[in-house]
């Protein structure tokens, strides 16, 4: 039996430098991933909101909502600052958020019949409008715009916190949550700010797909969309209630 040819020095060198194990390529995020995960997150929120509305009495539901919002706030801050979004974290966040949203929606609907449906329609129109604005490049997302929107968001949250503290000693707070001109203007600005956050979310999704972000990043995008949509919905509820007064 004859012997084969001995491997060349170049082949031996390539065999030596070849890695012992090559991990499989990681699947990148697609728009479909964001759509599916976004629907899962919103569906979870709607489900727990509907259960809270149906099963929990209104006086008790408001107390439950406060606890749920505190837990949701802590979980949301963890996801935001660590950007470690995955299915259990985002779905748990959505479930807790849904409890609070269900209680608040029930409260507003009890006072103003039909207001929840109007707010839902308004939120859907805002979503569709900002998606069209982004797709048609009517407003381009730049680093400067991003910094401005984020800074405005922190400023608005700061004003809300100050109003809450002042309201402990004064029923009207600093007036940004009353049904007067200042309260109406504040809610309109808050809704517009929520729409701009949606625009940032759409840009983040597009950049993630183009950059080949890992599939799990779609959960973070779904989390951001839930935050922006609920922000708009709650502000619409409040704004509509002013005109019902």
PDB file of C-alpha atoms in Angstrom:
ATOM      1  CA  UNK A   1       0.000   0.000   0.000  1.00  0.00           C
ATOM      2  CA  UNK A   2       1.548   3.256  -1.045  1.00  0.00           C
ATOM      3  CA  UNK A   3       1.945   6.305   1.150  1.00  0.00           C
ATOM      4  CA  UNK A   4       0.240   9.620   0.359  1.00  0.00           C
ATOM      5  CA  UNK A   5       2.112  12.834  -0.186  1.00  0.00           C
ATOM      6  CA  UNK A   6       3.201  14.676   2.958  1.00  0.00           C
ATOM      7  CA  UNK A   7       1.332  17.981   3.616  1.00  0.00           C
ATOM      8  CA  UNK A   8       3.146  21.100   2.516  1.00  0.00           C
ATOM      9  CA  UNK A   9       4.517  23.560   5.111  1.00  0.00           C
ATOM     10  CA  UNK A  10       1.863  26.138   4.045  1.00  0.00           C
ATOM     11  CA  UNK A  11      -0.975  23.650   4.624  1.00  0.00           C
ATOM     12  CA  UNK A  12       0.470  22.731   8.022  1.00  0.00           C
ATOM     13  CA  UNK A  13       0.643  26.442   8.915  1.00  0.00           C
ATOM     14  CA  UNK A  14      -3.023  26.976   7.920  1.00  0.00           C
ATOM     15  CA  UNK A  15      -4.109  23.897   9.879  1.00  0.00           C
ATOM     16  CA  UNK A  16      -2.245  25.168  12.959  1.00  0.00           C
ATOM     17  CA  UNK A  17      -3.828  28.646  12.794  1.00  0.00           C
ATOM     18  CA  UNK A  18      -7.337  27.385  12.082  1.00  0.00           C
ATOM     19  CA  UNK A  19      -9.623  27.844  15.158  1.00  0.00           C
ATOM     20  CA  UNK A  20     -10.674  24.644  16.846  1.00  0.00           C
ATOM     21  CA  UNK A  21     -14.329  25.762  16.906  1.00  0.00           C
ATOM     22  CA  UNK A  22     -16.175  28.351  14.865  1.00  0.00           C
ATOM     23  CA  UNK A  23     -19.376  29.528  16.574  1.00  0.00           C
ATOM     24  CA  UNK A  24     -22.498  29.746  14.397  1.00  0.00           C
ATOM     25  CA  UNK A  25     -23.341  33.141  12.976  1.00  0.00           C
ATOM     26  CA  UNK A  26     -25.783  35.136  15.129  1.00  0.00           C
ATOM     27  CA  UNK A  27     -29.085  36.015  13.455  1.00  0.00           C
ATOM     28  CA  UNK A  28     -29.564  39.729  13.001  1.00  0.00           C
ATOM     29  CA  UNK A  29     -32.675  41.747  13.763  1.00  0.00           C
ATOM     30  CA  UNK A  30     -35.323  42.314  11.098  1.00  0.00           C
ATOM     31  CA  UNK A  31     -38.366  44.570  10.926  1.00  0.00           C
ATOM     32  CA  UNK A  32     -40.546  41.481  11.331  1.00  0.00           C
ATOM     33  CA  UNK A  33     -38.817  40.739  14.644  1.00  0.00           C
ATOM     34  CA  UNK A  34     -39.730  44.190  15.949  1.00  0.00           C
ATOM     35  CA  UNK A  35     -43.329  43.865  14.732  1.00  0.00           C
ATOM     36  CA  UNK A  36     -43.828  40.469  16.364  1.00  0.00           C
ATOM     37  CA  UNK A  37     -42.214  41.422  19.650  1.00  0.00           C
ATOM     38  CA  UNK A  38     -44.003  44.770  19.664  1.00  0.00           C
ATOM     39  CA  UNK A  39     -47.365  43.049  19.286  1.00  0.00           C
ATOM     40  CA  UNK A  40     -46.456  40.594  22.063  1.00  0.00           C
ATOM     41  CA  UNK A  41     -45.551  43.450  24.417  1.00  0.00           C
ATOM     42  CA  UNK A  42     -48.650  45.508  23.584  1.00  0.00           C
ATOM     43  CA  UNK A  43     -50.845  42.423  23.709  1.00  0.00           C
ATOM     44  CA  UNK A  44     -49.588  41.616  27.195  1.00  0.00           C
ATOM     45  CA  UNK A  45     -50.265  45.196  28.298  1.00  0.00           C
ATOM     46  CA  UNK A  46     -53.803  45.144  26.876  1.00  0.00           C
ATOM     47  CA  UNK A  47     -54.520  41.750  28.447  1.00  0.00           C
ATOM     48  CA  UNK A  48     -53.489  42.713  31.978  1.00  0.00           C
ATOM     49  CA  UNK A  49     -55.196  46.075  31.553  1.00  0.00           C
ATOM     50  CA  UNK A  50     -58.459  44.415  30.549  1.00  0.00           C
ATOM     51  CA  UNK A  51     -58.241  41.941  33.446  1.00  0.00           C
ATOM     52  CA  UNK A  52     -57.631  44.784  35.910  1.00  0.00           C
ATOM     53  CA  UNK A  53     -60.556  46.754  34.487  1.00  0.00           C
ATOM     54  CA  UNK A  54     -62.878  43.736  34.657  1.00  0.00           C
ATOM     55  CA  UNK A  55     -61.878  41.920  37.832  1.00  0.00           C
ATOM     56  CA  UNK A  56     -60.573  44.570  40.244  1.00  0.00           C
ATOM     57  CA  UNK A  57     -63.082  47.021  41.816  1.00  0.00           C
ATOM     58  CA  UNK A  58     -62.302  50.630  40.964  1.00  0.00           C
ATOM     59  CA  UNK A  59     -61.375  51.874  44.504  1.00  0.00           C
ATOM     60  CA  UNK A  60     -59.052  48.895  44.979  1.00  0.00           C
ATOM     61  CA  UNK A  61     -57.735  49.117  41.433  1.00  0.00           C
ATOM     62  CA  UNK A  62     -56.296  52.583  41.998  1.00  0.00           C
ATOM     63  CA  UNK A  63     -54.246  51.345  44.956  1.00  0.00           C
ATOM     64  CA  UNK A  64     -53.120  48.337  42.913  1.00  0.00           C
ATOM     65  CA  UNK A  65     -52.204  50.691  40.073  1.00  0.00           C
ATOM     66  CA  UNK A  66     -49.878  52.707  42.316  1.00  0.00           C
ATOM     67  CA  UNK A  67     -47.989  49.559  43.337  1.00  0.00           C
ATOM     68  CA  UNK A  68     -47.866  48.337  39.735  1.00  0.00           C
ATOM     69  CA  UNK A  69     -46.559  51.698  38.492  1.00  0.00           C
ATOM     70  CA  UNK A  70     -43.797  51.738  41.120  1.00  0.00           C
ATOM     71  CA  UNK A  71     -42.688  48.230  40.148  1.00  0.00           C
ATOM     72  CA  UNK A  72     -42.968  49.086  36.461  1.00  0.00           C
ATOM     73  CA  UNK A  73     -40.900  52.240  37.003  1.00  0.00           C
ATOM     74  CA  UNK A  74     -38.068  50.315  38.636  1.00  0.00           C
ATOM     75  CA  UNK A  75     -38.075  47.649  35.933  1.00  0.00           C
ATOM     76  CA  UNK A  76     -38.301  50.255  33.182  1.00  0.00           C
ATOM     77  CA  UNK A  77     -35.324  52.200  34.542  1.00  0.00           C
ATOM     78  CA  UNK A  78     -33.311  48.973  34.745  1.00  0.00           C
ATOM     79  CA  UNK A  79     -34.070  48.130  31.105  1.00  0.00           C
ATOM     80  CA  UNK A  80     -33.413  51.711  29.952  1.00  0.00           C
ATOM     81  CA  UNK A  81     -30.034  52.171  31.610  1.00  0.00           C
ATOM     82  CA  UNK A  82     -28.681  48.657  31.100  1.00  0.00           C
ATOM     83  CA  UNK A  83     -30.317  48.061  27.689  1.00  0.00           C
ATOM     84  CA  UNK A  84     -30.544  44.391  28.674  1.00  0.00           C
ATOM     85  CA  UNK A  85     -33.972  43.774  27.223  1.00  0.00           C
ATOM     86  CA  UNK A  86     -35.216  40.220  26.762  1.00  0.00           C
ATOM     87  CA  UNK A  87     -38.595  38.515  26.589  1.00  0.00           C
ATOM     88  CA  UNK A  88     -39.148  37.976  30.353  1.00  0.00           C
ATOM     89  CA  UNK A  89     -38.129  41.539  31.283  1.00  0.00           C
ATOM     90  CA  UNK A  90     -40.121  43.316  28.565  1.00  0.00           C
ATOM     91  CA  UNK A  91     -43.232  41.162  29.001  1.00  0.00           C
ATOM     92  CA  UNK A  92     -43.095  41.604  32.801  1.00  0.00           C
ATOM     93  CA  UNK A  93     -42.756  45.360  32.289  1.00  0.00           C
ATOM     94  CA  UNK A  94     -45.729  45.359  29.906  1.00  0.00           C
ATOM     95  CA  UNK A  95     -47.830  43.289  32.312  1.00  0.00           C
ATOM     96  CA  UNK A  96     -47.171  45.647  35.224  1.00  0.00           C
ATOM     97  CA  UNK A  97     -47.779  48.690  33.037  1.00  0.00           C
ATOM     98  CA  UNK A  98     -51.042  47.152  31.861  1.00  0.00           C
ATOM     99  CA  UNK A  99     -52.338  46.873  35.426  1.00  0.00           C
ATOM    100  CA  UNK A 100     -51.847  50.588  35.975  1.00  0.00           C
ATOM    101  CA  UNK A 101     -53.202  51.545  32.551  1.00  0.00           C
ATOM    102  CA  UNK A 102     -56.282  49.369  33.064  1.00  0.00           C
ATOM    103  CA  UNK A 103     -57.091  51.017  36.388  1.00  0.00           C
ATOM    104  CA  UNK A 104     -56.576  54.552  35.059  1.00  0.00           C
ATOM    105  CA  UNK A 105     -58.597  53.836  31.917  1.00  0.00           C
ATOM    106  CA  UNK A 106     -61.445  52.444  34.008  1.00  0.00           C
ATOM    107  CA  UNK A 107     -61.406  55.563  36.172  1.00  0.00           C
ATOM    108  CA  UNK A 108     -61.546  57.943  33.202  1.00  0.00           C
ATOM    109  CA  UNK A 109     -64.210  55.895  31.416  1.00  0.00           C
ATOM    110  CA  UNK A 110     -66.376  55.975  34.526  1.00  0.00           C
ATOM    111  CA  UNK A 111     -66.215  59.772  34.537  1.00  0.00           C
ATOM    112  CA  UNK A 112     -66.358  60.369  30.783  1.00  0.00           C
ATOM    113  CA  UNK A 113     -68.078  57.692  28.717  1.00  0.00           C
ATOM    114  CA  UNK A 114     -66.277  56.906  25.442  1.00  0.00           C
ATOM    115  CA  UNK A 115     -63.064  58.734  26.308  1.00  0.00           C
ATOM    116  CA  UNK A 116     -60.908  55.579  26.268  1.00  0.00           C
ATOM    117  CA  UNK A 117     -61.902  54.712  22.700  1.00  0.00           C
ATOM    118  CA  UNK A 118     -61.156  58.280  21.617  1.00  0.00           C
ATOM    119  CA  UNK A 119     -57.706  58.131  23.242  1.00  0.00           C
ATOM    120  CA  UNK A 120     -56.958  54.770  21.623  1.00  0.00           C
ATOM    121  CA  UNK A 121     -57.929  56.094  18.189  1.00  0.00           C
ATOM    122  CA  UNK A 122     -55.850  59.216  18.758  1.00  0.00           C
ATOM    123  CA  UNK A 123     -52.822  57.114  19.751  1.00  0.00           C
ATOM    124  CA  UNK A 124     -53.203  54.938  16.658  1.00  0.00           C
ATOM    125  CA  UNK A 125     -53.400  58.040  14.459  1.00  0.00           C
ATOM    126  CA  UNK A 126     -50.283  59.462  16.118  1.00  0.00           C
ATOM    127  CA  UNK A 127     -48.432  56.197  15.484  1.00  0.00           C
ATOM    128  CA  UNK A 128     -49.469  56.103  11.831  1.00  0.00           C
ATOM    129  CA  UNK A 129     -48.694  59.776  11.327  1.00  0.00           C
ATOM    130  CA  UNK A 130     -45.187  59.584  12.770  1.00  0.00           C
ATOM    131  CA  UNK A 131     -44.480  56.391  10.831  1.00  0.00           C
ATOM    132  CA  UNK A 132     -45.394  58.263   7.646  1.00  0.00           C
ATOM    133  CA  UNK A 133     -43.256  61.246   8.694  1.00  0.00           C
ATOM    134  CA  UNK A 134     -40.293  58.929   9.230  1.00  0.00           C
ATOM    135  CA  UNK A 135     -40.840  56.914   6.039  1.00  0.00           C
ATOM    136  CA  UNK A 136     -41.151  60.039   3.877  1.00  0.00           C
ATOM    137  CA  UNK A 137     -38.183  61.686   5.632  1.00  0.00           C
ATOM    138  CA  UNK A 138     -40.275  64.777   6.391  1.00  0.00           C
ATOM    139  CA  UNK A 139     -38.327  65.163   9.639  1.00  0.00           C
ATOM    140  CA  UNK A 140     -34.850  63.671   9.741  1.00  0.00           C
ATOM    141  CA  UNK A 141     -33.532  62.353  13.019  1.00  0.00           C
ATOM    142  CA  UNK A 142     -30.162  63.955  13.752  1.00  0.00           C
ATOM    143  CA  UNK A 143     -27.966  63.778  16.863  1.00  0.00           C
ATOM    144  CA  UNK A 144     -29.000  67.353  17.668  1.00  0.00           C
ATOM    145  CA  UNK A 145     -32.711  66.501  17.442  1.00  0.00           C
ATOM    146  CA  UNK A 146     -32.168  63.407  19.572  1.00  0.00           C
ATOM    147  CA  UNK A 147     -30.426  65.396  22.307  1.00  0.00           C
ATOM    148  CA  UNK A 148     -33.173  68.032  22.239  1.00  0.00           C
ATOM    149  CA  UNK A 149     -36.003  65.475  22.531  1.00  0.00           C
ATOM    150  CA  UNK A 150     -34.309  63.568  25.355  1.00  0.00           C
ATOM    151  CA  UNK A 151     -33.559  66.805  27.241  1.00  0.00           C
ATOM    152  CA  UNK A 152     -37.168  67.957  26.776  1.00  0.00           C
ATOM    153  CA  UNK A 153     -38.374  64.609  28.091  1.00  0.00           C
ATOM    154  CA  UNK A 154     -36.295  64.927  31.258  1.00  0.00           C
ATOM    155  CA  UNK A 155     -37.444  68.537  31.699  1.00  0.00           C
ATOM    156  CA  UNK A 156     -41.094  67.505  31.386  1.00  0.00           C
ATOM    157  CA  UNK A 157     -40.669  64.676  33.883  1.00  0.00           C
ATOM    158  CA  UNK A 158     -39.021  67.150  36.251  1.00  0.00           C
ATOM    159  CA  UNK A 159     -41.985  69.521  35.956  1.00  0.00           C
ATOM    160  CA  UNK A 160     -44.381  66.654  36.643  1.00  0.00           C
ATOM    161  CA  UNK A 161     -42.433  65.713  39.763  1.00  0.00           C
ATOM    162  CA  UNK A 162     -42.398  69.329  41.000  1.00  0.00           C
ATOM    163  CA  UNK A 163     -46.137  69.579  40.342  1.00  0.00           C
ATOM    164  CA  UNK A 164     -46.711  66.375  42.318  1.00  0.00           C
ATOM    165  CA  UNK A 165     -44.743  67.672  45.305  1.00  0.00           C
ATOM    166  CA  UNK A 166     -46.468  71.077  45.271  1.00  0.00           C
ATOM    167  CA  UNK A 167     -49.852  69.361  44.935  1.00  0.00           C
ATOM    168  CA  UNK A 168     -49.278  67.803  48.370  1.00  0.00           C
ATOM    169  CA  UNK A 169     -49.710  71.287  49.824  1.00  0.00           C
ATOM    170  CA  UNK A 170     -51.832  72.883  47.110  1.00  0.00           C
ATOM    171  CA  UNK A 171     -54.652  71.113  45.265  1.00  0.00           C
ATOM    172  CA  UNK A 172     -53.755  72.576  41.873  1.00  0.00           C
ATOM    173  CA  UNK A 173     -49.967  72.123  42.100  1.00  0.00           C
ATOM    174  CA  UNK A 174     -48.224  74.515  39.732  1.00  0.00           C
ATOM    175  CA  UNK A 175     -51.133  74.435  37.300  1.00  0.00           C
ATOM    176  CA  UNK A 176     -49.768  72.095  34.622  1.00  0.00           C
ATOM    177  CA  UNK A 177     -52.317  69.407  35.487  1.00  0.00           C
ATOM    178  CA  UNK A 178     -55.397  71.620  35.721  1.00  0.00           C
ATOM    179  CA  UNK A 179     -58.075  72.109  33.074  1.00  0.00           C
ATOM    180  CA  UNK A 180     -57.001  75.705  32.457  1.00  0.00           C
ATOM    181  CA  UNK A 181     -54.989  77.074  29.518  1.00  0.00           C
ATOM    182  CA  UNK A 182     -51.654  76.109  31.120  1.00  0.00           C
ATOM    183  CA  UNK A 183     -52.777  72.522  31.710  1.00  0.00           C
ATOM    184  CA  UNK A 184     -54.105  72.196  28.157  1.00  0.00           C
ATOM    185  CA  UNK A 185     -50.900  73.631  26.682  1.00  0.00           C
ATOM    186  CA  UNK A 186     -48.779  71.292  28.810  1.00  0.00           C
ATOM    187  CA  UNK A 187     -50.724  68.232  27.635  1.00  0.00           C
ATOM    188  CA  UNK A 188     -50.468  69.300  23.984  1.00  0.00           C
ATOM    189  CA  UNK A 189     -46.691  69.714  24.324  1.00  0.00           C
ATOM    190  CA  UNK A 190     -46.478  66.342  26.097  1.00  0.00           C
ATOM    191  CA  UNK A 191     -48.354  64.635  23.244  1.00  0.00           C
ATOM    192  CA  UNK A 192     -46.071  66.249  20.660  1.00  0.00           C
ATOM    193  CA  UNK A 193     -43.052  65.154  22.674  1.00  0.00           C
ATOM    194  CA  UNK A 194     -44.387  61.592  22.743  1.00  0.00           C
ATOM    195  CA  UNK A 195     -44.734  61.728  18.952  1.00  0.00           C
ATOM    196  CA  UNK A 196     -41.097  62.798  18.639  1.00  0.00           C
ATOM    197  CA  UNK A 197     -40.078  59.909  20.885  1.00  0.00           C
ATOM    198  CA  UNK A 198     -41.904  57.632  18.444  1.00  0.00           C
ATOM    199  CA  UNK A 199     -39.835  59.183  15.664  1.00  0.00           C
ATOM    200  CA  UNK A 200     -36.646  58.385  17.598  1.00  0.00           C
ATOM    201  CA  UNK A 201     -37.902  54.817  18.113  1.00  0.00           C
ATOM    202  CA  UNK A 202     -38.474  54.345  14.374  1.00  0.00           C
ATOM    203  CA  UNK A 203     -34.989  55.664  13.646  1.00  0.00           C
ATOM    204  CA  UNK A 204     -33.463  53.333  16.251  1.00  0.00           C
ATOM    205  CA  UNK A 205     -35.223  50.369  14.643  1.00  0.00           C
ATOM    206  CA  UNK A 206     -34.038  51.362  11.174  1.00  0.00           C
ATOM    207  CA  UNK A 207     -30.453  51.904  12.328  1.00  0.00           C
ATOM    208  CA  UNK A 208     -30.497  48.574  14.176  1.00  0.00           C
ATOM    209  CA  UNK A 209     -31.647  46.654  11.104  1.00  0.00           C
ATOM    210  CA  UNK A 210     -29.132  48.371   8.833  1.00  0.00           C
ATOM    211  CA  UNK A 211     -26.268  47.835  11.283  1.00  0.00           C
ATOM    212  CA  UNK A 212     -27.079  44.151  11.715  1.00  0.00           C
ATOM    213  CA  UNK A 213     -27.998  44.377  15.401  1.00  0.00           C
ATOM    214  CA  UNK A 214     -28.617  41.019  17.095  1.00  0.00           C
ATOM    215  CA  UNK A 215     -32.139  39.650  17.095  1.00  0.00           C
ATOM    216  CA  UNK A 216     -32.600  40.225  20.836  1.00  0.00           C
ATOM    217  CA  UNK A 217     -32.286  43.989  20.281  1.00  0.00           C
ATOM    218  CA  UNK A 218     -35.827  43.825  18.886  1.00  0.00           C
ATOM    219  CA  UNK A 219     -37.066  43.396  22.472  1.00  0.00           C
ATOM    220  CA  UNK A 220     -35.506  46.713  23.429  1.00  0.00           C
ATOM    221  CA  UNK A 221     -37.179  48.353  20.429  1.00  0.00           C
ATOM    222  CA  UNK A 222     -40.518  46.873  21.477  1.00  0.00           C
ATOM    223  CA  UNK A 223     -39.980  48.203  24.996  1.00  0.00           C
ATOM    224  CA  UNK A 224     -39.297  51.708  23.653  1.00  0.00           C
ATOM    225  CA  UNK A 225     -42.397  51.627  21.453  1.00  0.00           C
ATOM    226  CA  UNK A 226     -44.588  50.638  24.411  1.00  0.00           C
ATOM    227  CA  UNK A 227     -43.218  53.544  26.451  1.00  0.00           C
ATOM    228  CA  UNK A 228     -43.877  56.097  23.714  1.00  0.00           C
ATOM    229  CA  UNK A 229     -47.359  54.830  22.844  1.00  0.00           C
ATOM    230  CA  UNK A 230     -48.526  54.694  26.459  1.00  0.00           C
ATOM    231  CA  UNK A 231     -47.121  58.188  27.067  1.00  0.00           C
ATOM    232  CA  UNK A 232     -49.241  59.515  24.166  1.00  0.00           C
ATOM    233  CA  UNK A 233     -52.313  57.544  25.278  1.00  0.00           C
ATOM    234  CA  UNK A 234     -52.222  58.823  28.861  1.00  0.00           C
ATOM    235  CA  UNK A 235     -51.713  62.422  27.779  1.00  0.00           C
ATOM    236  CA  UNK A 236     -54.594  62.123  25.317  1.00  0.00           C
ATOM    237  CA  UNK A 237     -56.817  60.811  28.110  1.00  0.00           C
ATOM    238  CA  UNK A 238     -55.979  63.816  30.241  1.00  0.00           C
ATOM    239  CA  UNK A 239     -56.355  66.331  27.392  1.00  0.00           C
ATOM    240  CA  UNK A 240     -59.725  64.914  26.341  1.00  0.00           C
ATOM    241  CA  UNK A 241     -60.932  65.016  29.934  1.00  0.00           C
ATOM    242  CA  UNK A 242     -60.299  68.780  30.053  1.00  0.00           C
ATOM    243  CA  UNK A 243     -62.730  69.352  27.212  1.00  0.00           C
ATOM    244  CA  UNK A 244     -65.286  67.009  28.807  1.00  0.00           C
ATOM    245  CA  UNK A 245     -65.221  69.243  31.888  1.00  0.00           C
TER     246      UNK A 245
END
